[in-house]
Coordinates of C-alpha atoms and ligand atoms in Angstrom, one line a residue:
X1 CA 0.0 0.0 0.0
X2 CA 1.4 3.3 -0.7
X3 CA 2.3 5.3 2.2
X4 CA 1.8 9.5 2.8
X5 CA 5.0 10.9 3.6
X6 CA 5.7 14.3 5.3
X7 CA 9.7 15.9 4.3
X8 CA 10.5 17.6 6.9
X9 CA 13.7 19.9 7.3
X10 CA 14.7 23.4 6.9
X11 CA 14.7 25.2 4.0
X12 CA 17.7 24.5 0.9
X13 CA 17.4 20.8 3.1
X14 CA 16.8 19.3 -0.4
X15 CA 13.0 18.5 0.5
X16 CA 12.1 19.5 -3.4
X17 CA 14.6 17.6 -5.0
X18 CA 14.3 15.0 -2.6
X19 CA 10.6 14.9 -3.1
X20 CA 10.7 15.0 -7.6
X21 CA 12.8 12.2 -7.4
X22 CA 10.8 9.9 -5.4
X23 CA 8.0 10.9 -6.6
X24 CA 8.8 9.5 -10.4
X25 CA 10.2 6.4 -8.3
X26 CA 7.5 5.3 -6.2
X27 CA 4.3 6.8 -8.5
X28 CA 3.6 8.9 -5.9
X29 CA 2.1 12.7 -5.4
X30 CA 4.5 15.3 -4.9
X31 CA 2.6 18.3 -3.2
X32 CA 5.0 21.2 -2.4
X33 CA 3.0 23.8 -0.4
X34 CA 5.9 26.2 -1.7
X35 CA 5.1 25.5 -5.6
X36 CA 1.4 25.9 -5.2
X37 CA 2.1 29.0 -3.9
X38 CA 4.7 30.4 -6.4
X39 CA 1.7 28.8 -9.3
X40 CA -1.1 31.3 -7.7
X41 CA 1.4 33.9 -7.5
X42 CA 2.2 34.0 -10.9
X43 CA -1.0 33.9 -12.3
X44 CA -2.1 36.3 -9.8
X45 CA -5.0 34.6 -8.3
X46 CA -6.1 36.4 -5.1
X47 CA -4.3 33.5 -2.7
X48 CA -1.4 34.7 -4.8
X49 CA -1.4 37.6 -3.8
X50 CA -2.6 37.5 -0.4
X51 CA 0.5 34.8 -0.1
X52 CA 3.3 36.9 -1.8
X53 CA 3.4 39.6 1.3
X54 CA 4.3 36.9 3.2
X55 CA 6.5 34.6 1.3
X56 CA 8.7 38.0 0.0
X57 CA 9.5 38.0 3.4
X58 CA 10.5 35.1 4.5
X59 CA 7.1 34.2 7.2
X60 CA 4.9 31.7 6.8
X61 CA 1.7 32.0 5.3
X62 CA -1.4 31.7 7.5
X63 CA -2.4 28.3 8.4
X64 CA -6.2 28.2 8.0
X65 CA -4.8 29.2 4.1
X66 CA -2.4 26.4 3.6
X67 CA -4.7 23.8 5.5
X68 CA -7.6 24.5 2.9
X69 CA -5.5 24.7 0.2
X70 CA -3.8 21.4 1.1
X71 CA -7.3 19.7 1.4
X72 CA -8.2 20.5 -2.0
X73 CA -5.5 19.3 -3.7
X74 CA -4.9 15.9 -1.4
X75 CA -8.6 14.9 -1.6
X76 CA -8.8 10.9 -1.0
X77 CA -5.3 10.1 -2.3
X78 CA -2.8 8.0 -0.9
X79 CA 0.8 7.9 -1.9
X80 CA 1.1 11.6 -1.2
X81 CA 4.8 12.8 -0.5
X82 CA 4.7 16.2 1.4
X83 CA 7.2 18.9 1.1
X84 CA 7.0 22.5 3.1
X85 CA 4.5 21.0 4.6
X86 CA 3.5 21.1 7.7
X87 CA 5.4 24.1 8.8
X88 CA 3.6 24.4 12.2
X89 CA 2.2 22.2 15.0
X90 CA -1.1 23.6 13.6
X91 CA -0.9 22.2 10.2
X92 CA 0.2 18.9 11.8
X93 CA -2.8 18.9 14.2
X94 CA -4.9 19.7 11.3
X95 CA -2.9 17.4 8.5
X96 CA -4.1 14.6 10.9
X97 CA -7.9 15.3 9.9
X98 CA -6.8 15.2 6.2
X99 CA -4.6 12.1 5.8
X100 CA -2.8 9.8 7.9
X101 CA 0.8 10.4 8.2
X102 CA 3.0 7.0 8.0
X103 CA 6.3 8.2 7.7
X104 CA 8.1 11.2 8.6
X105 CA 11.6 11.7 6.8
X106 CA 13.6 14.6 8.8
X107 CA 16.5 16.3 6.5
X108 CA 19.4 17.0 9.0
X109 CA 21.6 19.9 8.0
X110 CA 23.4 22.9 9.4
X111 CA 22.9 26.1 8.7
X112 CA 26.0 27.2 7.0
X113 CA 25.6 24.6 4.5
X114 CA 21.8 25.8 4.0
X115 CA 23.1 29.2 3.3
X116 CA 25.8 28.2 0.4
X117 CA 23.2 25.8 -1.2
X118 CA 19.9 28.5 -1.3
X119 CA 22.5 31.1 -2.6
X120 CA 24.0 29.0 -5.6
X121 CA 20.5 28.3 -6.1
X122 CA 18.9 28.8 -9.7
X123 CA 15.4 27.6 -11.2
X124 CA 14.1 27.6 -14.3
X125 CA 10.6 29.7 -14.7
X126 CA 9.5 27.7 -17.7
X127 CA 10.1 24.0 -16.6
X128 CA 10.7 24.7 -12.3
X129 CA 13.8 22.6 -13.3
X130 CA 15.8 23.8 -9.8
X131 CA 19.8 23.5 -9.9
X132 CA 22.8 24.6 -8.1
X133 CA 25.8 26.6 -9.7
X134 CA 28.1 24.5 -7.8
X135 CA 26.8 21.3 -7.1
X136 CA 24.5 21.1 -9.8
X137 CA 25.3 23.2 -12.7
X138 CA 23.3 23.8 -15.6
X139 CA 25.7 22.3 -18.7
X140 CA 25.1 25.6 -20.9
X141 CA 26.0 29.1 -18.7
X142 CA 22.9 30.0 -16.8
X143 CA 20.4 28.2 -19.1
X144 CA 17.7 25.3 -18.3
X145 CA 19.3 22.2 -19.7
X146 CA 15.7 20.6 -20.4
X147 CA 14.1 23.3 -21.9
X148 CA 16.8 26.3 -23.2
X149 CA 15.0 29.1 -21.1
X150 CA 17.3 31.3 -19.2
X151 CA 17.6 30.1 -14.7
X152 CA 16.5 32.6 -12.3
X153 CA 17.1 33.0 -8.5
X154 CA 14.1 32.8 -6.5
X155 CA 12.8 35.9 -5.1
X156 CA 13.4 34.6 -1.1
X157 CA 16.7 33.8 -2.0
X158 CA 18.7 36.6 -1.0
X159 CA 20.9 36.6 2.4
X160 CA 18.2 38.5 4.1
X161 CA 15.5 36.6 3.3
X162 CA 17.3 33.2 3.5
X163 CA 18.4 34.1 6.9
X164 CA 15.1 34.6 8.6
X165 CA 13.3 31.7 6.8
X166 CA 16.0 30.2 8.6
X167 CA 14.8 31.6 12.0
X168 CA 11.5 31.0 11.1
X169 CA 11.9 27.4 10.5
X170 CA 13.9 27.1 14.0
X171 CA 11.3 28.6 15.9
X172 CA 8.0 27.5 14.2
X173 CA 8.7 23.7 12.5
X174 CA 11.6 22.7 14.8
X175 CA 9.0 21.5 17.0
X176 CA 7.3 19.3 14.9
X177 CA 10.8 17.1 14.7
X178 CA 9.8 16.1 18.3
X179 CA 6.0 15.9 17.8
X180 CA 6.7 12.7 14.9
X181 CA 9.4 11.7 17.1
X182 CA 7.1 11.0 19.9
X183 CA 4.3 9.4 17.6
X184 CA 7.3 6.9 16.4
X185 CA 7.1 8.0 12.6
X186 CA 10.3 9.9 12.0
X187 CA 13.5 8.7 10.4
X188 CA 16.5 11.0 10.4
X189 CA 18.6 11.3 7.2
X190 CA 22.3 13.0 6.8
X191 CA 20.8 16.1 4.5
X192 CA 24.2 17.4 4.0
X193 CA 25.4 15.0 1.1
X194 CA 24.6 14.4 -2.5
X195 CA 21.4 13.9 -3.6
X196 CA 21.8 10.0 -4.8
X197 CA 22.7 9.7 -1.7
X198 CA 19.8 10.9 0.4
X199 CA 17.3 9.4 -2.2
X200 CA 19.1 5.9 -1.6
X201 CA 18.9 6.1 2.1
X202 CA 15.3 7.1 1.7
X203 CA 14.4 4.7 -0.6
X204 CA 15.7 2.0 1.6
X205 CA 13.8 3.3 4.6
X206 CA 10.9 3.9 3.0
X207 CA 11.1 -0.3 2.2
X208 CA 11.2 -1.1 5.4
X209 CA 7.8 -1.3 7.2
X210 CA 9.0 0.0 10.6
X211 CA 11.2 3.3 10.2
Ligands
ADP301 P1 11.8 26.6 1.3 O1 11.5 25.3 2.0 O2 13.0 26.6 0.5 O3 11.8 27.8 2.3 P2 9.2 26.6 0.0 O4 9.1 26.6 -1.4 O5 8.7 25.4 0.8 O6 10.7 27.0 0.4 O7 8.3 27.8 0.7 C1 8.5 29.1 0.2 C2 7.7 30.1 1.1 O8 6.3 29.7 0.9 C3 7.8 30.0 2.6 O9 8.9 30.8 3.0 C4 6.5 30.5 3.1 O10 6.3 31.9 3.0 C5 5.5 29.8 2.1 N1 5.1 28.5 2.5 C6 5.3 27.3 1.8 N2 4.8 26.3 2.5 C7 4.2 26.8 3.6 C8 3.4 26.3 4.7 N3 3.2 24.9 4.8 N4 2.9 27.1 5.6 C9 3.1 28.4 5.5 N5 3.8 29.0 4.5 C10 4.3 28.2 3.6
ZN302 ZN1 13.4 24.5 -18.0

């Protein structure tokens, strides 16, 4: 039976790439709260711009928002992998009367090494390819290997903003690492290496019916 799957971690953790990857491995649904987002953002729907004060910022976006948006797109499915998401204890409590959680994969990582990655980071607007000048360069200067269109940095990825998404993860999802914890769900992975690796060890506990 296919499992739901919460990524948990902070931000540049390597929950998105993490997340694509599995998701064309096991046949499962990637939901990023963070690309939904960005999508009403750029065609301007009124969530996207009710969410863009926030997310230019660096804070969270309300959580009666996120929770409704999350329920429409989860509906009855299992085999959902979730990644951004939840952010708070009140998205967990309220993720609980959505869809069971089975697993819970935490990203360990420091934050200096969060800081070089979201820096060096570049994404493609056409495709949302996402790559990293120095661990994951694009083959042809600055341009989206799949589809030719010129990368661009994402608007919260400048030092300022990086930094206090960085807080804001510390203060506001930290907790939840104990919350799964206690419930016996959560499996820590090493974050901080490449990302064959991580998928690998993810895979492998993802296999095994107790994490
Ligand atoms: P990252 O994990 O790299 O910070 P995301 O793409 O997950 O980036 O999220 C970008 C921004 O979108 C967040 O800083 C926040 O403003 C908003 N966001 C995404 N998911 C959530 C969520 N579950 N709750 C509240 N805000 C969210
Ligand atoms: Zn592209």
């Amino acid at each position: 039976m296919k499992k739901n799957v919460v990524l948990l971690g902070p931000p540049g953790a390597g929950k998105g790439t993490l997340a694509q990857r599995l998701a064309s491995e096991l046949g499962y649904l990637h939901l990023s709260t963070g690309d939904v987002l960005r999508d009403e953002v750029a065609r301007g729907t009124e969530l996207g711009r009710l969410a863009k004060e926030y997310m230019d910022k660096g804070e969270l976006v309300p959580d009666e928002v996120i929770l409704s948006m999350v329920k429409e797109h989860v509906g009855d499915r299992r085999g959902v992998l979730f990644d951004g998401f939840p952010r708070t204890l009140a998205q967990a409590e309220g993720l609980a009367g959505i869809a069971p959680v089975d697993v819970v994969v935490y990203l360990e990582i420091g934050r200096d090494e969060v800081v070089r990655r979201l820096s060096a980071r570049r994404v493609c607007p056409k495709c949302g390819a996402v790559y990293n000048l120095v661990t994951q360069p694009p083959k042809e200067d600055e341009r989206c290997d799949r589809c030719g269109e010129a990368l661009v940095q994402r608007r919260d990825d400048t030092p300022e903003v990086i930094s206090r998404r960085f807080e804001v993860y510390l203060r506001d999802s930290a907790p939840l690492v104990k919350y799964y914890e206690e419930k016996g769900i959560l499996v820590r992975v090493d974050a901080a290496r490449s990302p064959e690796e991580v998928l690998a060890d993810v895979l492998r506990a993802l296999r095994n019916d107790c994490p």
